[in-house]
Short mmCIF file of C-alpha atoms in Angstrom, two decimals:
data_model
loop_
_atom_site.label_atom_id
_atom_site.label_comp_id
_atom_site.label_asym_id
_atom_site.label_seq_id
_atom_site.Cartn_x
_atom_site.Cartn_y
_atom_site.Cartn_z
CA MET A 5 3.80 -97.30 104.81
CA PHE A 6 5.54 -93.95 106.20
CA SER A 7 4.87 -94.91 109.39
CA PHE A 8 6.37 -98.48 109.19
CA ILE A 9 9.93 -96.39 107.83
CA VAL A 10 9.18 -94.00 111.82
CA THR A 11 8.71 -97.83 113.29
CA GLY A 12 11.90 -99.50 112.27
CA ILE A 13 13.85 -96.02 112.57
CA ALA A 14 12.18 -95.76 116.23
CA ALA A 15 13.10 -99.68 116.68
CA ASP A 16 17.07 -100.09 115.72
CA GLY A 17 17.80 -96.32 114.29
CA ALA A 18 18.53 -95.90 111.18
CA GLY A 19 21.84 -97.33 110.58
CA LYS A 20 20.77 -100.99 112.27
CA ALA A 21 17.48 -100.93 110.39
CA PHE A 22 19.30 -99.76 106.60
CA SER A 23 21.69 -102.10 107.18
CA GLY A 24 19.71 -105.19 108.38
CA PHE A 25 17.10 -104.61 105.70
CA LEU A 26 20.02 -104.90 103.08
CA ASP A 27 21.42 -107.55 104.57
CA LEU A 28 17.87 -109.44 103.86
CA GLN A 29 17.67 -109.53 100.58
CA LEU A 30 20.10 -112.39 100.45
CA SER A 31 18.34 -114.69 103.93
CA PRO A 32 17.11 -117.13 103.27
CA ALA A 33 13.63 -116.63 103.46
CA ARG A 34 11.07 -119.98 103.36
CA LEU A 35 9.21 -120.62 106.12
CA ILE A 36 9.01 -119.75 108.79
CA SER A 37 12.09 -117.03 108.76
CA ASP A 38 10.88 -113.80 111.06
CA PHE A 39 12.37 -111.51 109.67
CA MET A 40 12.83 -109.70 112.91
CA SER A 41 15.42 -112.76 114.71
CA ALA A 42 16.90 -113.72 111.49
CA SER A 43 17.85 -109.73 111.14
CA SER A 44 16.10 -106.76 113.39
CA VAL A 45 12.46 -105.53 114.43
CA GLY A 46 13.68 -102.41 111.85
CA ALA A 47 15.34 -103.89 109.33
CA SER A 48 11.77 -106.09 109.08
CA PHE A 49 10.18 -102.98 109.48
CA ILE A 50 12.21 -100.91 106.27
CA ASN A 51 12.00 -104.37 104.35
CA ALA A 52 7.53 -104.32 104.49
CA ALA A 53 8.09 -100.39 103.72
CA ALA A 54 10.00 -100.90 100.53
CA VAL A 55 7.77 -104.31 99.83
CA GLY A 56 4.11 -102.53 100.16
CA ALA A 57 5.93 -99.26 98.41
CA ILE A 58 6.74 -101.91 95.06
CA GLY A 59 2.87 -102.79 95.01
CA LEU A 60 1.63 -99.57 95.91
CA ILE A 61 3.87 -98.44 92.97
CA LEU A 62 2.19 -101.26 91.05
CA ILE A 63 -0.85 -100.45 91.52
CA LEU A 64 -0.55 -96.66 90.45
CA TRP A 65 1.10 -97.17 87.49
CA SER A 66 -1.12 -100.01 86.16
CA LYS A 67 -4.29 -96.99 87.06
CA VAL A 68 -5.97 -99.90 88.64
CA GLN A 69 -8.28 -98.43 91.45
CA LEU A 70 -7.16 -98.24 95.13
CA SER A 71 -9.98 -100.22 96.31
CA GLY A 72 -10.97 -103.74 98.18
CA ALA A 73 -8.12 -106.45 95.72
CA ALA A 74 -5.59 -103.76 95.75
CA PHE A 75 -5.76 -102.27 99.97
CA ALA A 76 -5.56 -106.46 100.56
CA ALA A 77 -3.42 -107.41 98.30
CA VAL A 78 -0.58 -103.89 99.95
CA PHE A 79 -1.60 -105.05 103.32
CA THR A 80 -1.05 -108.91 102.74
CA MET A 81 2.39 -107.43 100.75
CA MET A 82 3.73 -105.46 103.34
CA GLY A 83 2.56 -108.52 106.46
CA PHE A 84 4.48 -110.88 104.87
CA ALA A 85 7.61 -108.81 103.86
CA LEU A 86 8.36 -109.16 107.81
CA PHE A 87 8.54 -112.82 107.17
CA GLY A 88 9.46 -113.59 104.01
CA LYS A 89 9.31 -110.87 100.80
CA THR A 90 11.71 -108.67 100.09
CA PRO A 91 11.77 -106.32 97.02
CA VAL A 92 15.30 -108.45 95.69
CA ASN A 93 12.47 -112.15 95.37
CA ILE A 94 9.14 -110.61 94.54
CA ILE A 95 10.27 -108.42 91.47
CA PRO A 96 11.07 -111.63 89.00
CA ILE A 97 7.78 -112.75 89.42
CA ILE A 98 5.99 -109.52 88.76
CA ILE A 99 7.97 -109.32 85.93
CA GLY A 100 7.03 -113.40 84.78
CA VAL A 101 3.45 -112.73 85.46
CA TYR A 102 3.60 -109.14 83.39
CA ILE A 103 5.31 -111.47 80.25
CA SER A 104 2.73 -114.32 81.08
CA GLY A 105 0.34 -111.29 79.84
CA ARG A 106 2.04 -109.90 77.12
CA LEU A 107 2.04 -112.97 75.54
CA VAL A 108 -1.74 -113.47 75.53
CA GLY A 109 -2.55 -110.16 74.92
CA ARG A 110 -3.49 -108.88 77.74
CA SER A 111 -2.44 -105.57 80.10
CA PHE A 112 -1.12 -105.38 83.50
CA SER A 113 -4.09 -104.29 85.25
CA GLU A 114 -5.36 -107.90 84.07
CA TYR A 115 -2.82 -109.30 85.86
CA ILE A 116 -2.07 -107.23 88.36
CA ILE A 117 -3.56 -109.39 92.09
CA ILE A 118 -1.83 -112.37 90.33
CA ALA A 119 1.71 -110.58 89.98
CA LEU A 120 0.84 -109.27 93.54
CA PHE A 121 -0.24 -111.62 95.58
CA GLY A 122 1.43 -113.71 93.56
CA THR A 123 4.73 -112.76 95.57
CA ALA A 124 4.17 -115.60 97.27
CA LEU A 125 6.83 -117.30 95.95
CA GLY A 126 9.45 -115.40 97.03
CA PRO A 127 11.19 -117.57 99.30
CA LEU A 128 11.61 -119.88 96.18
CA VAL A 129 13.52 -116.99 94.55
CA SER A 130 15.88 -116.66 97.78
CA LEU A 131 16.41 -120.46 98.06
CA ILE A 132 17.92 -121.23 94.28
CA THR A 133 19.39 -117.26 95.22
CA CYS A 134 21.19 -117.85 98.71
CA GLU A 135 21.09 -122.10 99.62
CA LEU A 136 21.41 -124.44 96.19
CA GLY A 137 25.10 -123.95 96.74
CA LEU A 138 25.43 -121.81 93.24
CA SER A 139 27.62 -118.44 94.11
CA GLY A 140 28.26 -114.46 92.46
CA LEU A 141 26.46 -113.80 89.37
CA SER A 142 24.97 -117.13 88.40
CA ALA A 143 23.46 -117.69 91.60
CA ILE A 144 21.28 -114.32 90.99
CA ALA A 145 21.10 -115.34 87.25
CA VAL A 146 19.23 -118.49 87.77
CA GLY A 147 16.63 -116.99 90.38
CA THR A 148 15.86 -114.40 88.50
CA ALA A 149 15.26 -116.40 85.65
CA ALA A 150 13.11 -118.93 87.65
CA GLY A 151 11.76 -116.62 89.26
CA ILE A 152 10.28 -115.04 85.70
CA ALA A 153 9.21 -118.47 84.83
CA THR A 154 7.74 -119.11 88.06
CA GLY A 155 6.09 -116.09 87.51
CA PHE A 156 5.10 -116.50 83.80
CA LEU A 157 2.90 -119.91 85.14
CA LEU A 158 1.38 -118.29 87.50
CA PRO A 159 -1.77 -116.94 85.80
CA ALA A 160 -2.58 -119.89 83.85
CA ILE A 161 -2.45 -121.68 87.26
CA ALA A 162 -4.58 -118.90 88.89
CA VAL A 163 -7.49 -118.91 87.24
CA SER A 164 -7.83 -122.61 87.20
CA MET A 165 -7.50 -122.81 91.26
CA LEU A 166 -10.31 -120.46 91.15
CA HIS A 167 -12.38 -123.46 89.89
CA PHE A 168 -11.44 -125.84 92.11
CA HIS A 169 -12.79 -124.22 94.98
CA GLN A 170 -15.09 -121.85 93.41
CA GLY A 171 -14.28 -118.57 94.92
CA TYR A 172 -14.59 -119.78 98.75
CA ASN A 173 -10.64 -120.13 99.56
CA LEU A 174 -9.75 -116.12 99.38
CA TYR A 175 -6.39 -117.27 99.54
CA ASN A 176 -6.32 -118.37 96.00
CA LEU A 177 -3.36 -117.50 95.00
CA GLY A 178 -1.98 -118.95 97.89
CA LEU A 179 -3.59 -122.24 96.33
CA SER A 180 -2.00 -121.11 93.42
CA CYS A 181 1.49 -121.28 94.26
CA GLY A 182 0.72 -123.87 96.58
CA PHE A 183 0.28 -126.01 93.50
CA PHE A 184 2.97 -125.10 91.87
CA ALA A 185 5.47 -125.00 94.33
CA LEU A 186 4.67 -128.75 95.71
CA PHE A 187 6.58 -129.34 91.43
CA ALA A 188 9.19 -127.00 91.78
CA ALA A 189 9.95 -128.53 95.56
CA ALA A 190 9.94 -131.89 94.09
CA LEU A 191 12.73 -130.98 91.07
CA ILE A 192 14.81 -129.77 93.63
CA ARG A 193 14.42 -133.08 96.00
CA ALA A 194 15.80 -134.75 92.41
CA GLY A 195 18.20 -132.74 91.83
CA GLY A 196 19.91 -133.75 95.39
CA HIS A 197 18.60 -131.23 97.76
CA THR A 198 17.53 -131.11 101.03
CA PHE A 199 15.26 -129.43 102.77
CA ASP A 200 16.08 -127.68 106.13
CA THR A 201 12.84 -127.14 108.22
CA LEU A 202 13.66 -123.30 109.13
CA MET A 203 12.18 -121.70 112.25
CA LEU A 204 13.39 -118.15 113.14
CA TRP A 205 10.78 -116.62 115.50
CA HIS A 206 11.17 -113.55 117.28
CA THR A 207 9.70 -114.16 121.09
CA GLU A 208 11.24 -110.63 123.09
CA GLU A 209 8.00 -108.56 123.89
CA SER A 210 8.22 -105.45 123.00
CA LEU A 211 5.98 -102.16 123.25
CA ILE A 212 5.68 -101.24 119.44
CA LEU A 213 5.00 -104.93 118.27
CA THR A 214 1.86 -105.07 120.76
CA LEU A 215 0.72 -101.41 120.04
CA LEU A 216 1.54 -101.77 116.43
CA VAL A 217 -2.33 -103.23 115.13
CA PRO A 218 -4.39 -102.39 117.41
CA VAL A 219 -2.56 -98.17 116.63
CA LEU A 220 -3.30 -99.41 112.75
CA SER A 221 -6.64 -101.01 113.34
CA LEU A 222 -7.88 -97.72 115.80
CA VAL A 223 -6.51 -95.87 112.96
CA LEU A 224 -8.81 -97.68 110.18
CA ILE A 225 -11.96 -97.12 112.19
CA LEU A 226 -11.98 -93.44 113.34
CA THR A 227 -10.83 -92.88 109.50
CA GLY A 228 -14.39 -94.67 108.20
CA LEU A 229 -16.28 -93.35 111.69
CA LEU A 230 -15.39 -89.69 110.79
CA SER A 231 -15.51 -89.40 106.99
CA GLY A 232 -19.01 -91.76 106.78
CA GLY A 233 -20.51 -90.96 110.02
CA MET A 234 -23.10 -93.42 111.53
CA LYS A 235 -23.50 -94.59 107.60
CA SER A 236 -19.84 -96.02 108.10
CA LEU A 237 -21.39 -97.70 110.56
CA LYS A 238 -25.27 -99.07 108.43
CA ASP A 239 -22.33 -99.92 106.11
CA LEU A 240 -20.93 -102.59 108.78
CA LEU A 241 -23.00 -103.84 109.11
CA ALA A 242 -24.13 -104.98 105.82
CA ILE A 243 -21.22 -106.25 105.19
CA GLN A 244 -21.55 -109.04 107.74
CA LYS A 245 -24.65 -110.08 106.13
CA HIS A 246 -22.23 -110.66 102.26
CA SER A 247 -20.65 -114.48 102.48
CA GLY A 248 -17.54 -112.87 101.46
CA ARG A 249 -17.06 -115.58 98.27
CA LEU A 250 -13.97 -114.66 96.07
CA PRO A 251 -14.27 -111.86 94.26
CA SER A 252 -16.47 -109.77 97.23
CA ASP A 253 -14.52 -106.09 96.90
CA PHE A 254 -16.97 -104.81 99.99
CA MET A 255 -15.41 -101.07 99.17
CA ASP A 256 -17.57 -101.60 95.99
CA MET A 257 -20.70 -103.57 97.47
CA GLU A 258 -21.25 -101.21 100.32
CA SER A 259 -18.67 -98.15 101.11
CA MET A 260 -14.75 -97.38 101.52
CA GLU A 261 -16.03 -96.71 105.15
CA GLY A 262 -17.77 -99.46 105.48
CA ALA A 263 -14.65 -101.68 104.39
CA LEU A 264 -12.14 -99.56 106.65
CA LEU A 265 -14.36 -100.23 110.00
CA ASN A 266 -14.57 -103.46 108.81
CA SER A 267 -10.92 -103.81 108.66
CA GLY A 268 -10.13 -102.51 111.75
CA LEU A 269 -12.48 -104.10 114.07
CA ILE A 270 -10.62 -107.44 112.43
CA GLY A 271 -7.05 -106.41 113.29
CA LEU A 272 -8.69 -105.95 117.07
CA ALA A 273 -10.28 -108.88 116.87
CA GLY A 274 -7.04 -110.77 115.75
CA SER A 275 -4.66 -108.57 118.28
CA LEU A 276 -7.31 -109.49 121.21
CA TYR A 277 -7.23 -113.35 120.41
CA ILE A 278 -3.49 -113.40 120.31
CA LEU A 279 -2.91 -111.25 123.35
CA LEU A 280 -5.76 -113.88 125.44
CA ILE A 281 -3.75 -116.69 124.60
CA GLY A 282 -0.52 -115.38 125.52
CA GLY A 283 1.00 -115.47 121.65
CA ASP A 284 4.24 -114.25 120.40
CA LEU A 285 3.56 -110.50 118.11
CA ASN A 286 6.33 -110.87 116.11
CA GLY A 287 6.57 -110.71 112.17
CA PRO A 288 4.51 -114.15 111.10
CA THR A 289 1.46 -113.36 113.54
CA ILE A 290 1.84 -108.43 112.97
CA GLY A 291 1.80 -109.97 109.40
CA GLY A 292 -1.14 -112.13 109.88
CA LEU A 293 -2.71 -109.41 111.54
CA LEU A 294 -2.15 -107.14 108.73
CA THR A 295 -3.24 -109.49 105.74
CA ILE A 296 -6.55 -110.30 107.50
CA MET A 297 -7.11 -106.20 108.13
CA GLY A 298 -6.20 -106.24 104.08
CA PHE A 299 -8.82 -108.33 103.56
CA GLY A 300 -11.48 -106.90 105.89
CA ALA A 301 -11.89 -105.36 102.49
CA PHE A 302 -11.88 -107.97 100.16
CA GLY A 303 -13.92 -110.76 101.75
CA THR A 304 -13.16 -111.17 105.90
CA HIS A 305 -15.38 -110.10 108.59
CA LEU A 306 -16.02 -111.16 112.20
CA LYS A 307 -19.60 -113.32 110.98
CA ASN A 308 -18.51 -115.28 108.54
CA SER A 309 -14.51 -115.45 110.34
CA TRP A 310 -15.82 -116.58 113.87
CA PRO A 311 -16.58 -119.97 113.21
CA VAL A 312 -13.31 -120.88 110.93
CA VAL A 313 -11.46 -119.55 114.15
CA LEU A 314 -13.13 -121.78 116.72
CA GLY A 315 -12.90 -124.49 114.32
CA VAL A 316 -8.85 -124.17 114.43
CA ILE A 317 -9.05 -123.34 117.99
CA ILE A 318 -11.13 -126.46 118.87
CA ALA A 319 -8.89 -129.07 116.56
CA THR A 320 -5.36 -127.08 118.20
CA LEU A 321 -7.21 -128.12 121.67
CA LEU A 322 -8.47 -131.77 120.87
CA PHE A 323 -5.39 -132.58 119.68
CA GLY A 324 -3.32 -131.03 122.57
CA LYS A 325 -1.49 -128.85 120.68
CA SER A 326 -0.89 -125.21 122.17
CA LEU A 327 -2.73 -122.28 120.70
CA THR A 328 0.65 -120.20 121.52
CA ALA A 329 2.75 -122.62 118.80
CA PRO A 330 3.56 -121.13 115.69
CA GLY A 331 1.87 -123.15 113.62
CA ALA A 332 -1.66 -123.35 115.47
CA ILE A 333 -1.08 -119.88 116.18
CA LEU A 334 -0.50 -118.76 112.66
CA ALA A 335 -3.39 -120.86 111.59
CA ALA A 336 -6.19 -119.51 113.82
CA ILE A 337 -5.08 -116.28 112.09
CA PHE A 338 -5.28 -116.87 108.88
CA CYS A 339 -7.96 -119.86 108.56
CA THR A 340 -10.19 -116.92 107.74
CA THR A 341 -9.48 -117.27 104.15
CA LEU A 342 -11.97 -120.23 104.78
CA ALA A 343 -14.12 -117.78 105.84
CA PRO A 344 -17.31 -117.59 102.90
CA LEU A 345 -18.03 -121.54 103.41
CA ALA A 346 -19.12 -119.86 106.45
CA GLY A 347 -20.40 -116.93 105.19
CA ALA A 348 -22.17 -118.69 102.65
CA PHE A 349 -22.99 -122.74 103.74
CA GLY A 350 -23.09 -121.64 107.47
CA ILE A 351 -21.85 -122.02 111.15
CA LEU A 352 -21.78 -125.58 111.05
CA THR A 353 -19.64 -125.70 107.67
CA GLY A 354 -17.71 -123.04 108.73
CA LEU A 355 -16.22 -125.13 112.15
CA THR A 356 -15.82 -128.08 109.87
CA ALA A 357 -13.58 -126.32 108.02
CA GLY A 358 -11.06 -124.53 110.62
CA PHE A 359 -10.67 -128.21 111.78
CA ILE A 360 -10.48 -130.07 108.23
CA HIS A 361 -8.15 -126.75 107.96
CA LEU A 362 -5.48 -127.45 111.09
CA ILE A 363 -5.02 -130.74 110.61
CA LEU A 364 -4.42 -130.15 106.94
CA VAL A 365 -1.75 -126.84 107.41
CA HIS A 366 0.32 -129.00 109.57
CA GLN A 367 1.20 -131.14 106.38
CA THR A 368 1.16 -128.55 103.49
CA GLY A 369 4.35 -126.72 104.14
CA ALA A 370 6.76 -129.60 104.09
CA TRP A 371 5.18 -131.09 101.00
CA GLN A 372 5.64 -127.07 99.13
CA GLY A 373 9.36 -127.04 101.34
CA GLY A 374 8.14 -123.96 102.84
CA MET A 375 8.38 -121.85 99.82
CA ASN A 376 5.56 -121.11 99.19
CA LEU A 377 4.95 -118.31 101.94
CA TYR A 378 1.46 -118.48 101.66
CA ASN A 379 0.78 -121.98 103.52
CA ASN A 380 -2.90 -120.97 105.09
CA GLY A 381 -3.92 -120.99 101.42
CA PHE A 382 -2.70 -123.98 100.32
CA ALA A 383 -4.27 -125.53 102.79
CA GLY A 384 -6.88 -123.78 102.39
CA GLY A 385 -8.01 -123.83 99.03
CA LEU A 386 -7.54 -128.41 99.07
CA THR A 387 -9.99 -127.43 102.25
CA ALA A 388 -11.97 -125.32 100.16
CA ALA A 389 -12.35 -127.89 97.16
CA LEU A 390 -12.93 -130.91 100.03
CA ILE A 391 -16.24 -129.30 101.28
CA VAL A 392 -17.00 -127.44 98.02
CA SER A 393 -16.91 -130.84 96.31
CA VAL A 394 -18.99 -132.42 98.70
CA ILE A 395 -22.21 -130.10 98.98
CA ALA A 396 -21.88 -130.31 94.92
CA TRP A 397 -22.52 -133.85 94.66
CA TYR A 398 -25.30 -133.74 97.88
CA ARG A 399 -26.75 -130.99 96.23
CA SER A 400 -26.78 -133.52 92.59
CA ARG A 401 -28.66 -136.56 94.27
CA ASN A 402 -32.08 -135.46 92.67
CA SER A 403 -33.87 -133.27 90.63
CA ASP A 404 -36.64 -131.39 91.49
CA PHE A 405 -39.24 -132.82 88.79
CA LYS A 406 -42.05 -134.77 90.48
CA MET B 3 -11.31 -116.93 75.62
CA LYS B 4 -12.95 -118.64 72.10
CA ARG B 5 -16.37 -115.75 71.67
CA LYS B 6 -18.76 -118.99 72.05
CA GLU B 7 -17.59 -119.84 75.53
CA LEU B 8 -17.66 -116.22 76.79
CA ILE B 9 -21.58 -116.38 75.49
CA LEU B 10 -22.17 -119.60 76.80
CA HIS B 11 -20.79 -118.10 80.41
CA LEU B 12 -22.36 -114.84 79.94
CA ILE B 13 -25.55 -116.47 79.52
CA GLY B 14 -24.56 -119.17 82.01
CA GLU B 15 -24.28 -116.50 84.94
CA VAL B 16 -27.68 -114.11 84.05
CA SER B 17 -29.52 -117.23 83.73
CA ASN B 18 -27.91 -118.20 86.95
CA TYR B 19 -29.68 -115.33 88.93
CA LEU B 20 -33.03 -115.54 86.51
CA LEU B 21 -33.83 -118.97 87.81
CA GLU B 22 -32.89 -118.66 91.77
CA ASN B 23 -36.39 -117.84 91.78
CA ASN B 24 -38.01 -120.78 89.10
CA PRO B 25 -39.59 -119.09 86.71
CA LYS B 26 -42.05 -120.69 83.83
CA ARG B 27 -40.41 -119.57 81.28
CA LEU B 28 -37.01 -117.95 80.22
CA VAL B 29 -36.53 -116.50 76.71
CA ILE B 30 -32.48 -116.23 76.00
CA SER B 31 -32.04 -114.36 72.47
CA LEU B 32 -28.47 -113.55 70.62
CA HIS B 33 -27.76 -111.28 68.06
CA GLN B 34 -24.44 -111.47 66.98
CA GLU B 35 -22.02 -109.28 64.92
CA GLU B 36 -18.34 -109.20 63.91
CA ASP B 37 -17.16 -106.29 66.33
CA GLY B 38 -20.48 -107.18 69.30
CA LEU B 39 -23.02 -108.99 70.39
CA HIS B 40 -26.30 -108.08 72.28
CA LEU B 41 -27.64 -111.13 74.62
CA SER B 42 -31.25 -110.84 75.85
CA VAL B 43 -33.06 -112.55 78.51
CA LEU B 44 -36.63 -112.50 79.48
CA ASP B 45 -38.06 -114.24 82.06
CA ASP B 46 -41.79 -113.78 82.95
CA ASN B 47 -41.53 -113.39 86.97
CA PRO B 48 -42.38 -111.02 89.28
CA HIS B 49 -39.87 -108.59 90.56
CA SER B 50 -39.65 -105.81 92.91
CA ASP B 51 -38.44 -102.18 92.24
CA GLU B 52 -35.19 -102.65 94.34
CA GLU B 53 -34.09 -105.70 92.82
CA ILE B 54 -34.01 -104.63 89.59
CA GLU B 55 -31.80 -101.87 90.96
CA ASN B 56 -30.04 -104.04 92.38
CA VAL B 57 -29.52 -105.82 89.03
CA ASP B 58 -28.86 -102.78 86.82
CA HIS B 59 -26.47 -101.99 89.62
CA ALA B 60 -24.41 -105.41 89.69
CA LEU B 61 -24.96 -105.23 85.88
CA ASN B 62 -23.27 -101.35 85.67
CA SER B 63 -20.26 -101.78 87.69
CA PRO B 64 -17.47 -99.61 86.79
CA LYS B 65 -14.71 -101.09 84.97
CA ARG B 66 -12.65 -103.16 86.07
CA PRO B 67 -9.75 -104.79 84.82
CA GLU B 68 -8.15 -106.22 87.84
CA LEU B 69 -11.11 -107.78 89.15
CA ALA B 70 -12.21 -108.98 85.46
CA GLY B 71 -9.15 -110.31 83.61
CA TYR B 72 -8.55 -112.80 86.48
CA TYR B 73 -11.91 -113.53 88.82
CA GLY B 74 -14.03 -112.94 85.53
CA ALA B 75 -13.05 -116.37 84.83
CA MET B 76 -15.81 -117.41 87.73
CA THR B 77 -18.42 -115.91 85.05
CA GLY B 78 -21.13 -118.74 84.37
CA HIS B 79 -18.94 -121.38 85.69
CA ASP B 80 -18.65 -121.38 89.11
CA MET B 81 -22.25 -122.67 89.58
CA LEU B 82 -22.43 -123.28 93.86
CA GLY B 83 -23.82 -120.84 95.51
CA ALA B 84 -25.65 -117.25 94.40
CA SER B 85 -24.81 -116.39 91.28
CA ARG B 86 -22.83 -112.68 90.82
CA LEU B 87 -23.71 -110.26 88.83
CA ASN B 88 -21.57 -108.17 88.79
CA LEU B 89 -19.04 -110.33 88.01
CA LEU B 90 -20.99 -110.17 84.20
CA GLY B 91 -20.80 -106.06 84.93
CA TRP B 92 -17.05 -105.81 85.51
CA GLN B 93 -16.84 -106.85 81.76
CA VAL B 94 -19.68 -105.80 79.14
CA LYS B 95 -20.13 -102.84 77.01
CA HIS B 96 -23.54 -101.40 79.16
CA CYS B 97 -26.60 -103.43 80.54
CA ASP B 98 -29.88 -102.38 80.27
CA VAL B 99 -32.74 -104.32 82.44
CA SER B 100 -36.25 -102.92 82.41
CA ARG B 101 -39.91 -104.76 83.06
CA THR B 102 -41.98 -107.17 80.36
CA ARG B 103 -46.08 -107.45 81.10
CA ASN B 104 -44.51 -110.53 83.33
CA GLY B 105 -41.36 -110.14 84.40
CA ILE B 106 -37.68 -108.84 83.38
CA LYS B 107 -35.89 -108.14 80.42
CA VAL B 108 -31.63 -107.55 80.82
CA ASP B 109 -30.01 -106.64 78.13
CA ILE B 110 -26.50 -107.02 77.90
CA TRP B 111 -24.00 -105.57 74.60
CA LEU B 112 -20.71 -106.99 74.57
CA GLY B 113 -18.14 -106.31 71.75
CA GLY B 114 -15.16 -104.43 71.07
CA ASP B 115 -14.09 -100.20 70.95
CA ARG B 116 -15.94 -100.12 67.21
CA PHE B 117 -19.14 -101.49 68.57
CA GLU B 118 -22.33 -99.29 68.85
CA SER B 119 -24.49 -100.16 71.29
CA ASP B 120 -27.58 -98.33 69.87
CA GLN B 121 -27.44 -99.57 66.32
CA PHE B 122 -27.45 -102.61 67.10
CA THR B 123 -31.29 -104.53 69.12
CA ILE B 124 -33.10 -106.68 68.46
CA PRO B 125 -35.46 -106.90 65.96
CA LYS B 126 -38.77 -106.52 67.69
CA LYS B 127 -40.52 -109.50 66.25
CA ASP B 128 -38.02 -111.70 68.01
CA GLN B 129 -38.87 -110.11 71.41
CA GLU B 130 -42.66 -110.62 71.10
#
């Protein structure tokens, strides 16, 4: 977080970075709103540090162990704060989840993962506050109330959605938020609003953006190696044997050092892919890389990811799309939400999942009005549910009795 | 979650694990009190020391409220794939895994703060 603040100030200077950060709080945040394009590189990094700090403070306040799930949540929050999350649009959702927990006698620590990942619906709060024509305090009040109501409903939806794909979609809150956003978008459309397509995509090259994730990845790898030595390498190999199905906390199942090594390798592999295809390194792509690095401690590893990514690449090329197009590049990063399918059922299932995912993810963003930032989690959840249904049905074809 | 549903899910997850090796016998014994319960599941399959150690490790995972309160909902419910005893371990008070003459016995205690598992055992005749 500190490094993000330093990077933000180094990119733009403190004055521009902090004033840009303030402007972002009341900006539209729907997909795809690259904050580097909407404001500036420095403002985006300050925003990411602020959102990450909120996540970390909540984890410390609720006395939750800082392990795989929490690591993934903080990295994901920071990543998506480069293109959609802001402190102003996430806090109402977190309050809503807190109230929901109180109502059913649960402590906040039991729902904190839902609260942190549920901030994917931050753009819904921004939309109501900034895009529906409301003004002044009433806009803020209605937006905040909608965010609280959204957070209140998320725990119920998130738990049900787990059963839908049986833990084979890592971004379960992506599916949950997408499901909720379908209804929210329908309601908003019924009120006469039309969702204009947003496409703010930063294309300017910069050394800071090119080096950020590789350097961060190397720091994680060195931390893992220096603190764990040869054992971290052994644990890294052990991690590759897990399917990654939710909830696979690699820090618990193997070790923190092995998980850090895994996260760093995933960050390097993702960066290398983007550099090889000549893709842009901007808010969404760096956010995506940070997310998969976070999930390197909670379900994603190289062995269960490559078949799904290859499936996305094959589908992209087969349908004549460019690998560097925003949708395709984000799908190639975030499709690792389906990595547990490859980990549990093999390479062919992973390839199929990636292929279907690419087709679906191009549609789901419009369905939900771009209000759910984890659009790949939404499409991934639907894809996982389809594949899991077919596998379960096939396995039920007969009993083993002679 | 209602107590009946919780018990069904606990039984489901442990049974799912033990049934993977196709035992000839699987015995489930439940003893309920107002403030807790003791579930005992026995099979008649051979298990290696390493496997027993892994089961014991999974069932006695450190308490993880942030995972139990959310992902714990999958315990004994979503059965496509390998069983996940750690889901169960995050939620219960204490577990023991011990060898029997032919297989293993998994003892699980679950209850509120007033629940004392050492004063709460299944009568010996029920285990035979």
